[in-house]
mmCIF file of C-alpha atoms in Angstrom:
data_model
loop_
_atom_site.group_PDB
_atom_site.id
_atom_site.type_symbol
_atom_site.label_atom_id
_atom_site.label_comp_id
_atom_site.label_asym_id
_atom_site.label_seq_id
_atom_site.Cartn_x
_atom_site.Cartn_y
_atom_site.Cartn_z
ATOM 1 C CA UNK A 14 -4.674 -51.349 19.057
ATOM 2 C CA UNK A 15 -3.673 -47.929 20.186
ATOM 3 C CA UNK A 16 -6.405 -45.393 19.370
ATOM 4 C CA UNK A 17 -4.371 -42.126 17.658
ATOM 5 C CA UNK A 18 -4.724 -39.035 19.682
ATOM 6 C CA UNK A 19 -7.217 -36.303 17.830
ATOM 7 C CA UNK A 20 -5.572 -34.176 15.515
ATOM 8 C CA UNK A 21 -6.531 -30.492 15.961
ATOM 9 C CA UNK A 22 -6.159 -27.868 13.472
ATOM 10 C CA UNK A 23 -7.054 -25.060 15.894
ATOM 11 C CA UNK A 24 -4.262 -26.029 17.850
ATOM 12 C CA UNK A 25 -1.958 -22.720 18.607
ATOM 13 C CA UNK A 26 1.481 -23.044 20.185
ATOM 14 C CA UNK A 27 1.283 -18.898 20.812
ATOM 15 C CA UNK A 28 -1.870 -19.598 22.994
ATOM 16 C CA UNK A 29 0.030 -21.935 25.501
ATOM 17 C CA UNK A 30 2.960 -19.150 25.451
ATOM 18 C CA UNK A 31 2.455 -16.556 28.182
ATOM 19 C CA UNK A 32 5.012 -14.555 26.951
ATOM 20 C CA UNK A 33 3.740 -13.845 23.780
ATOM 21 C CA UNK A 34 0.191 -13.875 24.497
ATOM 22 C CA UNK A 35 0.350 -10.567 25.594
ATOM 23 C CA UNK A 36 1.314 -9.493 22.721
ATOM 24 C CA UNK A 37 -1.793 -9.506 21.755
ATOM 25 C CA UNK A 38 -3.777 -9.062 25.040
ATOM 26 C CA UNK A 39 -6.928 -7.244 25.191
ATOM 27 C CA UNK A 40 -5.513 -4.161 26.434
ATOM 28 C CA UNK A 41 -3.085 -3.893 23.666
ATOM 29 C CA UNK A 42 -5.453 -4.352 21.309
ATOM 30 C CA UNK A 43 -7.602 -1.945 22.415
ATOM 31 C CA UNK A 44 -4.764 0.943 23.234
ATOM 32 C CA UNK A 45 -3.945 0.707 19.215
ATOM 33 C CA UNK A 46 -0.621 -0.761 19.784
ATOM 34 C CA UNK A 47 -0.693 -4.044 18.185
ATOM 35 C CA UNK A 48 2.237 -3.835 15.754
ATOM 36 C CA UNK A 49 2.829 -4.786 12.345
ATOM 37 C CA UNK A 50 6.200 -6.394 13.795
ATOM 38 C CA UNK A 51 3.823 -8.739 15.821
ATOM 39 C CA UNK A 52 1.636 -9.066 12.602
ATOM 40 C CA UNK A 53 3.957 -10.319 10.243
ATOM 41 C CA UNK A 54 5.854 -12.160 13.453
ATOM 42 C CA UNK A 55 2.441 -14.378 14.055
ATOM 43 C CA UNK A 56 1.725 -14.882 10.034
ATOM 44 C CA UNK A 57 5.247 -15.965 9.071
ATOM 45 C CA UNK A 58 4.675 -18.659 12.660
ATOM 46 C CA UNK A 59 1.820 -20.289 11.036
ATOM 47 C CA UNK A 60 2.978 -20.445 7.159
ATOM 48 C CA UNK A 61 6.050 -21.979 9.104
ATOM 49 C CA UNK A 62 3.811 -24.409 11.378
ATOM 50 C CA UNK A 63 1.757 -24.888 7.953
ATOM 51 C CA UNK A 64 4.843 -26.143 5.701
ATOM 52 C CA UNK A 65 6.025 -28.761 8.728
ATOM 53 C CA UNK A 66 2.479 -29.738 8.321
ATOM 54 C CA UNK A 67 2.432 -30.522 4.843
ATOM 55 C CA UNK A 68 5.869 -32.173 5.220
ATOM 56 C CA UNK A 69 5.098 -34.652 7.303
ATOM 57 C CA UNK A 70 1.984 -35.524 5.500
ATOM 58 C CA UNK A 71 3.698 -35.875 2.044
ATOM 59 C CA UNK A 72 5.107 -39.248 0.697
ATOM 60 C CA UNK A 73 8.754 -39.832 1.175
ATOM 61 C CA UNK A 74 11.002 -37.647 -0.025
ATOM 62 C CA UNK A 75 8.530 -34.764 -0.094
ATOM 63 C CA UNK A 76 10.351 -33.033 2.782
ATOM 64 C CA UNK A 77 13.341 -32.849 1.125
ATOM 65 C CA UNK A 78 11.844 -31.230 -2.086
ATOM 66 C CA UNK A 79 9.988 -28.487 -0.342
ATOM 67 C CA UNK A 80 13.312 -27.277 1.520
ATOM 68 C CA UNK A 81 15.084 -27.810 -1.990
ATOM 69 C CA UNK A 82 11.832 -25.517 -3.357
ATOM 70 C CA UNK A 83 12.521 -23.298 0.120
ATOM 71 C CA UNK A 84 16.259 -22.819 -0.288
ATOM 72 C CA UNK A 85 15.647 -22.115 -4.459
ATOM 73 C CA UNK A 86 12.704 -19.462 -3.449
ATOM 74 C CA UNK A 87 15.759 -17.609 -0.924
ATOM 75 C CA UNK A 88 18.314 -17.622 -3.813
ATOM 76 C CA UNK A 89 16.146 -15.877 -5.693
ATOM 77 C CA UNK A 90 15.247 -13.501 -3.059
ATOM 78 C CA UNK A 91 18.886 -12.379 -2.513
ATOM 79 C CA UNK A 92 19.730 -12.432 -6.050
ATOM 80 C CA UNK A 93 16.568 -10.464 -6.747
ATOM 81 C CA UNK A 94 18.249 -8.083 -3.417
ATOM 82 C CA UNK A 95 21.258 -8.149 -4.942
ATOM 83 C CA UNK A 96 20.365 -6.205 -8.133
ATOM 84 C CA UNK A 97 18.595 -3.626 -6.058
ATOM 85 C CA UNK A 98 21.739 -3.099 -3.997
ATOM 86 C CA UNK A 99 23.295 -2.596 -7.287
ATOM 87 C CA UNK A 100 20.345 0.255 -8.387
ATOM 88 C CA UNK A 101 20.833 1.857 -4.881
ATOM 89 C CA UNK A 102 24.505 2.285 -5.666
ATOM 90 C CA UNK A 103 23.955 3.714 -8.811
ATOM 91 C CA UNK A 104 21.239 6.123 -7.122
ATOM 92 C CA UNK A 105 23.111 7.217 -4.424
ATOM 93 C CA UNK A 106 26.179 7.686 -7.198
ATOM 94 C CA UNK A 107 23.775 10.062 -8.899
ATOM 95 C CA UNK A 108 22.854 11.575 -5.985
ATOM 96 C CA UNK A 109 26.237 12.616 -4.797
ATOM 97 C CA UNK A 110 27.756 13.096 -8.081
ATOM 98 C CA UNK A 111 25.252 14.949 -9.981
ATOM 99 C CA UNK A 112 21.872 15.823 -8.102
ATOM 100 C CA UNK A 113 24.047 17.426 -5.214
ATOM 101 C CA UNK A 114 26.497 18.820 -6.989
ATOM 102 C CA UNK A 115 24.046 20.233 -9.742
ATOM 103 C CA UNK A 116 21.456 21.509 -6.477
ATOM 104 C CA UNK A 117 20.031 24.665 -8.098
ATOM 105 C CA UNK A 118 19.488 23.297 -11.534
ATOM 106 C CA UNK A 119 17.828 20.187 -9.936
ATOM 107 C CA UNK A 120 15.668 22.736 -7.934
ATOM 108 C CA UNK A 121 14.730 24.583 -10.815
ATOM 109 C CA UNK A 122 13.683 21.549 -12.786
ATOM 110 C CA UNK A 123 11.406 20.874 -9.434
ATOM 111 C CA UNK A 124 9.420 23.727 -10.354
ATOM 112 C CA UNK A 125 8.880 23.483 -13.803
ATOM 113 C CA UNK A 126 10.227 21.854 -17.038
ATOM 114 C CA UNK A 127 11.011 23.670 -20.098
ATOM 115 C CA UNK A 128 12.788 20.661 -22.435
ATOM 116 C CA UNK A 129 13.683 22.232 -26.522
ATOM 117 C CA UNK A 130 13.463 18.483 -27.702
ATOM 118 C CA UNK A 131 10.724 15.400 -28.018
ATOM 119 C CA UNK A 132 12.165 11.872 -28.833
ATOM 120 C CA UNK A 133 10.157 9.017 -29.514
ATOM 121 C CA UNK A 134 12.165 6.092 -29.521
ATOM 122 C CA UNK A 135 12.171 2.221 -29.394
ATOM 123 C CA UNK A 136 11.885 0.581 -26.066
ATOM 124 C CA UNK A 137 14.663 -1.487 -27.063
ATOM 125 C CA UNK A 138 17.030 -1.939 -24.138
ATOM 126 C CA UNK A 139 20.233 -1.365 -26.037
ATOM 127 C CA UNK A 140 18.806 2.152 -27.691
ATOM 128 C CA UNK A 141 18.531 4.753 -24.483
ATOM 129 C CA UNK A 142 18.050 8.026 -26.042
ATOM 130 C CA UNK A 143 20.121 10.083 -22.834
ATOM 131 C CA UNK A 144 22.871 7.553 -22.914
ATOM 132 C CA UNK A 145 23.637 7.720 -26.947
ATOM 133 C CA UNK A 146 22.947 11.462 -27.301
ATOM 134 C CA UNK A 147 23.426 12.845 -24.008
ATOM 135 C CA UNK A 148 20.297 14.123 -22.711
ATOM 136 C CA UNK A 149 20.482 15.843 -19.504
ATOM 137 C CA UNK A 150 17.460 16.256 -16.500
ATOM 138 C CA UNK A 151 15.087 18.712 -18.467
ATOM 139 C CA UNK A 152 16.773 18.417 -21.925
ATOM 140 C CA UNK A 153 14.290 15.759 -23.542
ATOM 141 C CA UNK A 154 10.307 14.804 -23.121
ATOM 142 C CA UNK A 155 10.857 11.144 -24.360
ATOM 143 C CA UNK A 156 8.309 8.435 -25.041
ATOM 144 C CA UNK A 157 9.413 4.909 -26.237
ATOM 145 C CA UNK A 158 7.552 2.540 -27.638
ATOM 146 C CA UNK A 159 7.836 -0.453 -29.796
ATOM 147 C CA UNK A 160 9.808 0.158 -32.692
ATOM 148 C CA UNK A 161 9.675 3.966 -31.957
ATOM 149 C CA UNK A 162 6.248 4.347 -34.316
ATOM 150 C CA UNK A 163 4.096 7.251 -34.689
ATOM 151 C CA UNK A 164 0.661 6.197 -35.292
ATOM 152 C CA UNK A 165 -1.472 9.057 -38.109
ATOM 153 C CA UNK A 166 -3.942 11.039 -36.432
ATOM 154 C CA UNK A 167 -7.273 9.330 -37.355
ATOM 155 C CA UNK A 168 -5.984 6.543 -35.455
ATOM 156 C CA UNK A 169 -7.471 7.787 -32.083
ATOM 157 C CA UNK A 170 -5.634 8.186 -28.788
ATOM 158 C CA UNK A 171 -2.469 6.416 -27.848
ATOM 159 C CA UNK A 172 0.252 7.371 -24.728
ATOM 160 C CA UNK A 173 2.801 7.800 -27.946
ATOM 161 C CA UNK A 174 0.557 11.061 -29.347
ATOM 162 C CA UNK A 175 -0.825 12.072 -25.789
ATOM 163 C CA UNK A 176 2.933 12.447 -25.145
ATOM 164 C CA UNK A 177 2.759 13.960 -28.654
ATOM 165 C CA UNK A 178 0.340 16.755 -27.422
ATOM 166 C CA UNK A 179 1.379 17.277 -24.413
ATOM 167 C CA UNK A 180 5.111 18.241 -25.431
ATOM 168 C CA UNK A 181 4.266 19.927 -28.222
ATOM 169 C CA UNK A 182 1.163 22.159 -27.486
ATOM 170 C CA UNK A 183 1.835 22.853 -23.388
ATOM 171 C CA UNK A 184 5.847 22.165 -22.965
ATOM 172 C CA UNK A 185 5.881 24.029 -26.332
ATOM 173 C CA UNK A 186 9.054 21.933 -27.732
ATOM 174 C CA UNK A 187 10.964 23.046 -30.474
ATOM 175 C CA UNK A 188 12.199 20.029 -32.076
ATOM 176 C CA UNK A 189 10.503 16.518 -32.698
ATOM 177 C CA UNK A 190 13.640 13.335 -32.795
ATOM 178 C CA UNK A 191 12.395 10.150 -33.993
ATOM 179 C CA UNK A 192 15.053 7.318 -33.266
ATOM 180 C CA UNK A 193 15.008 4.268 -35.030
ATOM 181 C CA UNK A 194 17.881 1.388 -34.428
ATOM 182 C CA UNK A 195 19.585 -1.675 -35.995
ATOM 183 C CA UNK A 196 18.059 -4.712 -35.316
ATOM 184 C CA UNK A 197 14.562 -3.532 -34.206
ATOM 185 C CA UNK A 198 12.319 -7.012 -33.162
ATOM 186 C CA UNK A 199 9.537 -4.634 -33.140
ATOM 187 C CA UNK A 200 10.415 -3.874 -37.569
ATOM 188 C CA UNK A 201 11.203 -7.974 -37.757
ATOM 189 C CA UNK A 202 7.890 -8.640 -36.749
ATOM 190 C CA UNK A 203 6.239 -6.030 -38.765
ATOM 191 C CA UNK A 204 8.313 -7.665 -41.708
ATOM 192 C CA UNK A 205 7.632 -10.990 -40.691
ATOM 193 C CA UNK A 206 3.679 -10.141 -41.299
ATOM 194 C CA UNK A 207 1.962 -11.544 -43.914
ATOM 195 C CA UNK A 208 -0.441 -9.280 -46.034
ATOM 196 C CA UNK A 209 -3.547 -10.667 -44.798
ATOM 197 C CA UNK A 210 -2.294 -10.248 -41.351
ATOM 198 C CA UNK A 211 -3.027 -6.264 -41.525
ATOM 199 C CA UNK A 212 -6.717 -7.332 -40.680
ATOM 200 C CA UNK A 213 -6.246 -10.050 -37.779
ATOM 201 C CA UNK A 214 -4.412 -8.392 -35.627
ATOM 202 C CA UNK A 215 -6.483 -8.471 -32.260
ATOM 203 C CA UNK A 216 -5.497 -11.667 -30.549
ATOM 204 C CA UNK A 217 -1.710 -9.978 -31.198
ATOM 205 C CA UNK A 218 -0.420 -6.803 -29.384
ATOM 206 C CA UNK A 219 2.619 -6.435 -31.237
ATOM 207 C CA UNK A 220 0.934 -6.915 -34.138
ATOM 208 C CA UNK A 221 -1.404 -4.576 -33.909
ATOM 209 C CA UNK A 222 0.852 -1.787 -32.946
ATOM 210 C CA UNK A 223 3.506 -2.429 -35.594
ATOM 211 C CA UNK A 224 0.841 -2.855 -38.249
ATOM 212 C CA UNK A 225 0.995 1.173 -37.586
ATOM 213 C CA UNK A 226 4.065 0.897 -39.842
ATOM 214 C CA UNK A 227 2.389 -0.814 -42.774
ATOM 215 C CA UNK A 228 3.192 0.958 -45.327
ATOM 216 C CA UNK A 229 7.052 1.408 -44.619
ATOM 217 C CA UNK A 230 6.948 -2.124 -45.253
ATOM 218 C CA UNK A 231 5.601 -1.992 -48.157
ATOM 219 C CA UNK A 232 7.747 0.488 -49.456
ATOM 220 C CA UNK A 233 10.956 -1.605 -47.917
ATOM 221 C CA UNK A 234 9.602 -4.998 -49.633
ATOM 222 C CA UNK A 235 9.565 -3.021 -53.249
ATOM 223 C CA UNK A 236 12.439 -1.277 -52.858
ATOM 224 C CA UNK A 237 14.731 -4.225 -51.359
ATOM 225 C CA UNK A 238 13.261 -6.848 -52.679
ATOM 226 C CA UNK A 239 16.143 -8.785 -54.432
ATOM 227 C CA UNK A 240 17.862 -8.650 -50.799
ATOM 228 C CA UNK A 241 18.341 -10.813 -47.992
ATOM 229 C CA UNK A 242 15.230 -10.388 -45.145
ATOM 230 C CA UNK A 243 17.821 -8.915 -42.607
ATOM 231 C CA UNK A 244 18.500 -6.423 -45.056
ATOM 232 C CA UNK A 245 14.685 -5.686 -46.135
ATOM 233 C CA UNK A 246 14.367 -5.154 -42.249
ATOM 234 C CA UNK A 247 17.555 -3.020 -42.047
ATOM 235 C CA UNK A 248 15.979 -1.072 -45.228
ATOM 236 C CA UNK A 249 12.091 -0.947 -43.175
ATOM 237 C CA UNK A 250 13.968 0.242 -39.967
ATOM 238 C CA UNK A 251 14.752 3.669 -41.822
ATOM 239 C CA UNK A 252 11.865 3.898 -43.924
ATOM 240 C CA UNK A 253 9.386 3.649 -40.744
ATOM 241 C CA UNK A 254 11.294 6.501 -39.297
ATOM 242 C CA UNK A 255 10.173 8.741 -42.645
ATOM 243 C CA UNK A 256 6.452 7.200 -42.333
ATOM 244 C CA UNK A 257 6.644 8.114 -38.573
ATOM 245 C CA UNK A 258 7.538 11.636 -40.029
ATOM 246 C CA UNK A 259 4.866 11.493 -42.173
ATOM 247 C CA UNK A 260 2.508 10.698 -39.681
ATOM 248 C CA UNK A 261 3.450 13.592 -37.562
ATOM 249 C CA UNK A 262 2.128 16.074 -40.449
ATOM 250 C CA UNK A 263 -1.222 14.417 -40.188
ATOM 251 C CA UNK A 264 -1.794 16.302 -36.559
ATOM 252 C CA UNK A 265 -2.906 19.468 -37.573
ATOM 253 C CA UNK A 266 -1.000 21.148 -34.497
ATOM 254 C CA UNK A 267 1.699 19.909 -35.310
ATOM 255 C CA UNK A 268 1.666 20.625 -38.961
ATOM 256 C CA UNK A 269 1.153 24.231 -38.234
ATOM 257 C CA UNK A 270 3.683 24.402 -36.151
ATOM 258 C CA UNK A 271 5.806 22.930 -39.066
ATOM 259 C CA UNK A 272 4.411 25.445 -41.405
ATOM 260 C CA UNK A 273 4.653 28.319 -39.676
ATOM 261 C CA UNK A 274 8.630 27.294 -38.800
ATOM 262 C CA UNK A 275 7.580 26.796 -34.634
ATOM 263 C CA UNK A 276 8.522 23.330 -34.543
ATOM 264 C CA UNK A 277 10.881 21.469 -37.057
ATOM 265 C CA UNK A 278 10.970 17.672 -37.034
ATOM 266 C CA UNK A 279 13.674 15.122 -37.312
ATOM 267 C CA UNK A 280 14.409 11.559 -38.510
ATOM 268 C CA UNK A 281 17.556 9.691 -36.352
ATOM 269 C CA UNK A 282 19.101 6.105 -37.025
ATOM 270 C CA UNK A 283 20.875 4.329 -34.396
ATOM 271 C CA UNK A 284 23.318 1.601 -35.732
ATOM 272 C CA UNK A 285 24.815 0.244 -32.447
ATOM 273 C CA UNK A 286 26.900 -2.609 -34.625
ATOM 274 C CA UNK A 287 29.075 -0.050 -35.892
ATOM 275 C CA UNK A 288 28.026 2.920 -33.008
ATOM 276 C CA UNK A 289 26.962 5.510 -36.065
ATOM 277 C CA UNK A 290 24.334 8.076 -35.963
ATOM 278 C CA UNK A 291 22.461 9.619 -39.076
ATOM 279 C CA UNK A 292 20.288 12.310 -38.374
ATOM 280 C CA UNK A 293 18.113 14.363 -41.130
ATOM 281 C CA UNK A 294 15.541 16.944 -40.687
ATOM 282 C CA UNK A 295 12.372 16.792 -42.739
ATOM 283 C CA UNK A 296 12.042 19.332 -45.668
ATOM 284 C CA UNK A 297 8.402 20.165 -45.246
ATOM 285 C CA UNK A 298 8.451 22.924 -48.543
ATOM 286 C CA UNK A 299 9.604 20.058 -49.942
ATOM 287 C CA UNK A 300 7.886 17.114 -49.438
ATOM 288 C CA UNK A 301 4.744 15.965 -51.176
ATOM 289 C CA UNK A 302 2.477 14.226 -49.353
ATOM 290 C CA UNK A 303 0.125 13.060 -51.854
ATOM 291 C CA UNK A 304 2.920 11.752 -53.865
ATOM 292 C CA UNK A 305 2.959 8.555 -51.681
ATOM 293 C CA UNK A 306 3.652 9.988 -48.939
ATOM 294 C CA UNK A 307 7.257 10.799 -50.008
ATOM 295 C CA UNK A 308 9.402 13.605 -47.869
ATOM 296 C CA UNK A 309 11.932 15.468 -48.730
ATOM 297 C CA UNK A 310 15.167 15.517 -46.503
ATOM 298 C CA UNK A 311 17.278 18.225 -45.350
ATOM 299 C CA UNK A 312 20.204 18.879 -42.970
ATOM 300 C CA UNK A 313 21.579 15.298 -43.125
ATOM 301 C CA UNK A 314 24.630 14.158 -41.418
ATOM 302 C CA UNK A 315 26.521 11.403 -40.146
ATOM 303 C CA UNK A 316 28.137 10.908 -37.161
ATOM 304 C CA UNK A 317 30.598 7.943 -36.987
#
């Protein structure tokens, strides 16, 4: 019987190659010129000479599923290319269309930002604040979240009221837009939640944000509670946007801003079955917060 030849691991094709053993010679390593190129040239080499390897020591058929893996893995590299083609176009659209054409305002807003509004909306793909109402470079400070919720005060730091203090007490904005939506996940769930969910929250994320909004649900299951669930949910979508309101007044800056007429806030509803907007502006001689936390409404309107 024939005795198989060793099999060496530490066997390098590149070694036996004059011409591209200089590539990595001793004098190019030591001049600095050893190139990523020539990096990424020797690495892809060996996963290559690694994947023939496992090939050929797999059972039948196991060549043909690791090209079938190899050719799925490049689809969904040039798909994955292909959408960033597609954001490139759209950049460079902007870019000749609007940033170059628009050069001096773009180069002002390099310098410094001076927006009158902040919107906190959801981070529901369908509900882009600058695409429904507009928004221009330097118009809005906007932060979105789920289900566009304002958490109160005394429950500590969050990027929604860091955004929150930020706009209002150093971009010194004049208007607050809270923007809720139809068919908000972020409400479902929160409506979905059971009552003795409000204190097992912390193996959930979602639920412990959107148990923020506790008490619009409460107020939505009482006040809709001969209805359907997708209307209870349609009914807690606008009442979180007047506890989000609510919760606004409980940060003293910005409640003296209200008072003292610096700063007026607004509630805004999104329904993109029908593409209406409400909007309403809270009434803060008006409202009485220790009447259930009840606001009054002013300025209302409908846009349809």
């Amino acid at each position: 019987m024939a005795v198989p030849a060793p099999f060496s691991l530490s066997s390098d094709s590149l070694a036996s190659n004059p011409a591209t053993s200089k590539i990595f010679s001793p004098a190019a390593l030591k001049s600095g010129k050893f190139e990523q190129t020539h990096l990424r040239f020797f690495t892809a080499l060996r996963r290559n000479q690694g994947f023939t390897l496992k090939a050929s020591m797999g059972p039948s058929g196991f060549t043909e599923k690791l090209n079938n893996k190899k050719l799925e893995t490049l689809t969904e590299a040039e798909d994955d290319c292909d959408i960033f083609n597609d954001l490139k176009d759209r950049f460079l659209s902007f870019k000749k269309n609007k940033y170059l054409k628009n050069i001096e305002q773009f180069e002002n807003l390099a310098k410094a930002q001076a927006p009158k509004f902040m919107v906190i909306a959801c981070a529901d793909s369908r509900v882009c604040p600058s695409n429904i109402l507009g928004f221009q470079p330097g118009d809005a400070f906007v932060i979105r979240n789920v289900a566009n919720l304002v958490p109160p005060f005394e429950s500590g730091p969050s990027e929604t009221n860091a955004a929150l203090e930020f706009a209002v007490n150093t971009l010194l904005v004049e208007n607050i837009l809270v923007i809720g939506h139809s068919c908000c996940g972020g409400i479902r769930a929160l409506m979905s939640m059971q009552d003795n969910d409000d204190e097992n929250v912390e193996n959930s994320f979602i639920k412990s944000w959107v148990v923020v909004g506790k008490n619009a649900r409460v107020k939505a299951k009482a006040a809709a509670s001969n209805l359907s669930f997708d209307q209870q949910c349609t009914h807690c979508e606008k009442e979180s946007i007047n506890h989000s309101l609510i919760n606004l007044l409980s940060y003293p800056w910005i409640e003296e801003k209200v008072a003292n007429e610096k700063l007026s806030i607004h509630g805004g509803y999104y329904d993109f079955i029908d593409c209406s907007f409400e909007k309403w502006t809270l009434d803060y001689r008006g409202t009485k917060l220790e009447e259930n936390g009840r606001i009054a409404a002013k300025n209302k309107i409908f846009w349809c």
